[in-house]
Coordinates of C-alpha atoms in Angstrom, one line a residue:
X697 CA -178.8 25.7 -147.2
X698 CA -176.3 25.8 -144.0
X699 CA -179.9 25.7 -142.0
X700 CA -181.7 23.7 -143.8
X701 CA -179.9 20.5 -143.1
X702 CA -180.0 20.9 -139.2
X703 CA -183.9 21.9 -139.3
X704 CA -184.3 19.0 -141.1
X705 CA -182.2 16.5 -139.1
X706 CA -184.2 17.6 -136.1
X707 CA -187.6 16.7 -137.6
X708 CA -186.3 13.7 -138.4
X709 CA -184.7 12.8 -135.1
X710 CA -187.8 14.3 -132.8
X711 CA -190.5 13.3 -134.9
X712 CA -190.6 16.8 -135.2
X713 CA -193.2 17.0 -131.9
X714 CA -190.4 18.6 -129.9
X715 CA -190.4 21.6 -132.0
X716 CA -193.7 22.5 -130.4
X717 CA -192.3 22.9 -126.7
X718 CA -189.8 25.7 -125.7
X719 CA -189.7 25.7 -122.3
X720 CA -187.8 28.3 -120.2
X721 CA -186.8 27.6 -116.7
X722 CA -185.7 31.6 -115.2
X723 CA -188.5 33.8 -113.3
X724 CA -189.7 36.6 -115.2
X725 CA -191.3 38.4 -112.2
X726 CA -194.0 37.4 -109.7
X727 CA -197.4 39.0 -109.0
X728 CA -196.9 40.8 -105.9
X729 CA -195.3 42.8 -108.2
X730 CA -198.3 43.9 -109.7
X731 CA -200.0 44.0 -106.3
X732 CA -201.3 40.5 -106.3
X733 CA -201.6 38.1 -103.4
X734 CA -200.2 34.6 -104.7
X735 CA -199.3 31.5 -103.3
X736 CA -196.7 28.9 -104.3
X737 CA -197.7 25.5 -105.0
X738 CA -196.4 22.3 -105.6
X739 CA -199.1 19.7 -107.6
X740 CA -197.8 16.3 -107.6
X741 CA -197.4 15.0 -111.3
X742 CA -198.6 11.4 -112.3
X743 CA -194.9 10.9 -112.5
X744 CA -194.6 11.4 -109.1
X745 CA -192.8 14.6 -110.0
X746 CA -194.0 17.8 -109.4
X747 CA -196.1 21.0 -111.3
X748 CA -194.8 24.2 -109.9
X749 CA -198.4 26.4 -109.8
X750 CA -199.2 29.7 -108.4
X751 CA -202.7 30.3 -107.3
X752 CA -203.3 34.4 -107.7
X753 CA -206.3 35.3 -105.2
X754 CA -209.2 37.3 -106.1
X755 CA -208.8 40.8 -105.1
X756 CA -212.2 40.5 -103.1
X757 CA -215.6 38.8 -103.1
X758 CA -214.4 35.4 -104.6
X759 CA -216.7 33.6 -107.2
X760 CA -214.8 30.9 -108.2
X761 CA -211.2 30.0 -109.3
X762 CA -209.7 29.8 -112.9
X763 CA -207.5 27.3 -113.9
X764 CA -204.8 28.7 -116.6
X765 CA -202.8 26.4 -119.1
X766 CA -200.5 28.6 -121.3
X767 CA -198.9 28.1 -124.4
X768 CA -195.5 26.6 -125.7
X769 CA -193.1 28.8 -124.6
X770 CA -191.4 30.9 -121.2
X771 CA -193.3 29.6 -118.3
X772 CA -196.0 30.7 -115.7
X773 CA -193.6 33.8 -114.9
X774 CA -194.6 35.2 -117.7
X775 CA -198.0 33.9 -119.2
X776 CA -199.8 34.3 -116.4
X777 CA -199.8 38.7 -115.7
X778 CA -201.6 38.3 -119.2
X779 CA -204.9 36.7 -117.4
X780 CA -204.0 38.6 -113.8
X781 CA -207.2 41.0 -114.8
X782 CA -209.7 37.6 -113.9
X783 CA -208.5 38.7 -110.0
X784 CA -209.6 41.7 -110.7
X785 CA -213.1 40.6 -111.6
X786 CA -213.2 38.0 -108.3
X787 CA -211.6 34.8 -109.6
X788 CA -208.6 32.8 -108.3
X789 CA -206.5 32.0 -111.0
X790 CA -204.6 28.8 -110.9
X791 CA -202.0 29.2 -113.3
X792 CA -199.8 25.9 -114.1
X793 CA -196.6 24.8 -115.5
X794 CA -196.2 21.9 -117.6
X795 CA -193.7 19.2 -117.0
X796 CA -190.5 20.9 -118.0
X797 CA -191.4 24.2 -117.9
X798 CA -190.4 26.5 -115.3
X799 CA -189.8 24.8 -111.9
X800 CA -191.9 21.6 -112.7
X801 CA -190.1 18.2 -113.3
X802 CA -190.1 15.7 -116.2
X803 CA -189.9 16.5 -119.6
X804 CA -193.0 18.1 -122.1
X805 CA -194.4 15.8 -124.7
X806 CA -198.2 15.8 -126.1
X807 CA -198.7 13.1 -123.6
X808 CA -197.6 14.6 -120.8
X809 CA -199.0 17.9 -121.5
X810 CA -202.7 15.9 -121.7
X811 CA -202.1 14.2 -118.1
X812 CA -200.8 17.4 -116.7
X813 CA -203.9 19.4 -117.9
X814 CA -205.8 16.9 -115.7
X815 CA -203.9 16.6 -112.5
X816 CA -203.9 20.2 -112.7
X817 CA -207.6 20.4 -112.8
X818 CA -208.1 17.5 -110.4
X819 CA -206.2 19.4 -108.1
X820 CA -208.4 22.4 -108.4
X821 CA -211.9 20.5 -108.5
X822 CA -210.5 19.2 -104.8
X823 CA -209.3 22.2 -103.1
X824 CA -211.6 24.9 -103.9
X825 CA -214.7 25.9 -104.2
X826 CA -216.5 25.4 -107.5
X827 CA -217.3 27.2 -110.4
X828 CA -214.0 25.9 -111.8
X829 CA -213.8 27.4 -115.2
X830 CA -210.4 25.8 -117.1
X831 CA -208.9 28.7 -119.8
X832 CA -206.5 27.7 -122.2
X833 CA -204.0 29.8 -124.6
X834 CA -202.5 28.4 -128.0
X835 CA -201.0 25.2 -127.5
X836 CA -202.5 25.1 -123.8
X837 CA -206.5 25.3 -125.4
X838 CA -205.5 22.4 -127.9
X839 CA -204.0 19.9 -125.4
X840 CA -207.2 21.7 -123.2
X841 CA -209.0 20.0 -125.2
X842 CA -207.5 16.8 -126.4
X843 CA -207.3 16.7 -122.1
X844 CA -211.0 16.8 -121.6
X845 CA -212.2 14.9 -124.2
X846 CA -212.0 11.6 -121.9
X847 CA -212.0 13.4 -119.0
X848 CA -213.9 12.1 -116.4
X849 CA -215.1 14.3 -113.9
X850 CA -215.8 17.3 -117.0
X851 CA -219.5 17.5 -115.6
X852 CA -217.9 19.0 -112.5
X853 CA -216.8 22.3 -114.7
X854 CA -218.5 25.2 -115.1
X855 CA -216.8 25.9 -118.8
X856 CA -214.2 26.1 -120.3
X857 CA -212.5 28.6 -122.6
X858 CA -210.5 27.8 -125.9
X859 CA -208.0 31.4 -126.4
X860 CA -206.2 30.9 -130.0
X861 CA -206.1 26.8 -130.2
X862 CA -205.1 25.2 -133.4
X863 CA -207.5 22.4 -134.5
X864 CA -204.9 19.4 -135.9
X865 CA -200.8 19.3 -134.7
X866 CA -200.0 18.2 -138.1
X867 CA -202.5 20.6 -140.0
X868 CA -200.6 24.0 -137.4
X869 CA -196.8 22.5 -137.9
X870 CA -197.3 22.2 -142.0
X871 CA -198.2 26.0 -142.6
X872 CA -195.1 26.8 -139.9
X873 CA -192.9 24.6 -142.3
X874 CA -194.8 26.4 -145.6
X875 CA -193.6 29.4 -143.9
X876 CA -190.2 28.8 -144.5
X877 CA -189.7 29.4 -148.5
X878 CA -186.7 26.7 -148.6
X879 CA -188.8 23.9 -146.4
X880 CA -192.3 24.3 -149.0
X881 CA -191.5 21.4 -150.8
X882 CA -191.1 19.4 -147.7
X883 CA -194.8 20.9 -146.0
X884 CA -196.5 17.4 -146.4
X885 CA -194.0 14.8 -145.9
X886 CA -192.6 17.0 -142.6
X887 CA -196.0 17.6 -141.1
X888 CA -196.0 14.0 -140.7
X889 CA -193.8 13.4 -138.4
X890 CA -195.5 15.0 -136.2
X891 CA -197.3 12.7 -133.6
X892 CA -200.7 13.7 -134.6
X893 CA -203.1 14.7 -132.1
X894 CA -206.6 16.3 -132.8
X895 CA -208.2 19.2 -131.1
X896 CA -210.8 19.0 -133.6
X897 CA -211.8 15.6 -132.6
X898 CA -211.7 16.1 -129.4
X899 CA -213.6 19.1 -129.0
X900 CA -217.0 17.3 -130.2
X901 CA -216.8 14.8 -126.8
X902 CA -216.7 18.2 -124.4
X903 CA -220.2 18.9 -123.0
X904 CA -219.8 21.6 -120.8
X905 CA -219.8 25.2 -122.1
X906 CA -217.3 26.5 -124.9
X907 CA -215.8 29.3 -125.3
X908 CA -213.8 30.1 -128.4
X909 CA -211.8 33.3 -129.1
X910 CA -208.8 34.4 -131.4
X911 CA -208.1 37.4 -132.8
X912 CA -208.7 37.9 -137.0
X913 CA -205.3 39.5 -137.5
X914 CA -203.3 36.7 -135.8
X915 CA -200.0 36.2 -137.4
X916 CA -198.9 32.9 -135.5
X917 CA -202.2 30.5 -135.4
X918 CA -204.7 31.5 -138.4
X919 CA -208.2 32.2 -137.0
X920 CA -209.7 29.1 -139.2
X921 CA -208.0 27.0 -136.6
X922 CA -210.3 28.4 -134.0
X923 CA -213.1 28.7 -136.6
X924 CA -213.4 24.9 -137.3
X925 CA -212.8 24.4 -133.4
X926 CA -216.2 26.3 -133.1
X927 CA -217.8 24.7 -135.5
X928 CA -216.6 20.9 -134.5
X929 CA -217.9 22.0 -130.9
X930 CA -221.8 20.7 -129.9
X931 CA -223.9 23.1 -127.5
X932 CA -223.6 25.2 -125.8
X933 CA -220.9 27.2 -127.4
X934 CA -220.2 30.5 -127.8
X935 CA -217.3 32.3 -129.8
X936 CA -216.2 35.7 -130.8
X937 CA -213.5 36.7 -133.7
X938 CA -212.0 39.9 -132.8
X939 CA -211.3 42.6 -135.9
X940 CA -207.6 43.3 -134.4
X941 CA -205.1 41.9 -131.6
X942 CA -202.1 39.9 -132.0
X943 CA -202.0 36.4 -130.6
X944 CA -203.6 35.4 -127.1
X945 CA -204.4 38.8 -127.5
X946 CA -207.9 38.8 -128.6
X947 CA -209.1 39.2 -124.7
X948 CA -207.5 41.8 -124.1
X949 CA -209.9 44.2 -127.0
X950 CA -212.9 45.1 -125.6
X951 CA -215.3 42.4 -127.6
X952 CA -213.0 39.6 -126.4
X953 CA -213.2 40.8 -122.7
X954 CA -217.2 41.4 -123.0
X955 CA -217.4 38.1 -124.5
X956 CA -216.0 36.8 -121.5
X957 CA -217.8 38.6 -119.0
X958 CA -220.4 37.2 -119.9
X959 CA -219.1 33.5 -120.4
X960 CA -218.2 33.8 -117.0
X961 CA -221.4 35.5 -115.3
X962 CA -223.7 32.6 -117.4
X963 CA -222.2 29.7 -116.4
X964 CA -221.2 31.0 -112.6
X965 CA -225.1 31.4 -112.0
X966 CA -226.0 27.5 -114.2
X967 CA -223.5 25.9 -112.1
X968 CA -225.0 27.8 -108.8
X969 CA -228.4 26.7 -110.1
X970 CA -227.8 23.2 -110.5
X971 CA -225.7 22.9 -107.2
X972 CA -228.9 25.0 -105.9
X973 CA -231.5 21.8 -107.1
X974 CA -229.7 18.6 -105.9

């Protein structure tokens, strides 16, 4: 009971949405620690502040750039290493911290995160040679869907990868509340305090190639969320739901890595051909 009232009060005072954001400001490590050349960047946010980003550079034979958006906790100094394998495959990786995360200014919110995603993609399209891909993980995947739904430059992207996203904000909030036994009876009323964002509706407005990945053994976000996102999406689309792997771990399995490699190769070639035809 001592923990019940503070949790309930947090829901009531914050509208619950702040419980989605767990930013950290420290530096865990930098890419040079694992032999990756990188550049630290400051991207101007819509409110005039700065989004801190890393451009982790391809080892050789550059093929394009992947703009990476991490999940709800920590910052780029912990998440970026999970996608650093892309540098060995010839891709630069632009890893971006949302407002309120790491060294980025401002405060995190759903609206700010969607704006920051579009701002970072604009930066990549304006500063780097195509093809440009987008990869979002967990909350980053869900908010990437929201950000891209009405994004006017969507067609300039080669493709987007949704890793372990969730279909609706209120639905995931309800599931998390229900996992705490003494809050179980309040799962529906408390979830309605969340400012709803509906990635499953947003993904229907994304026309570019899409890859959905998740682990069927994910104990944090049930794989059914990714299945629902995939079902709602229009073609072109593909999906792989791996037999093992933790949350945001599908891309570190053999089947997940093969699906990603195939997706990148096919759509790298597709966009190159489109440019040649113009």
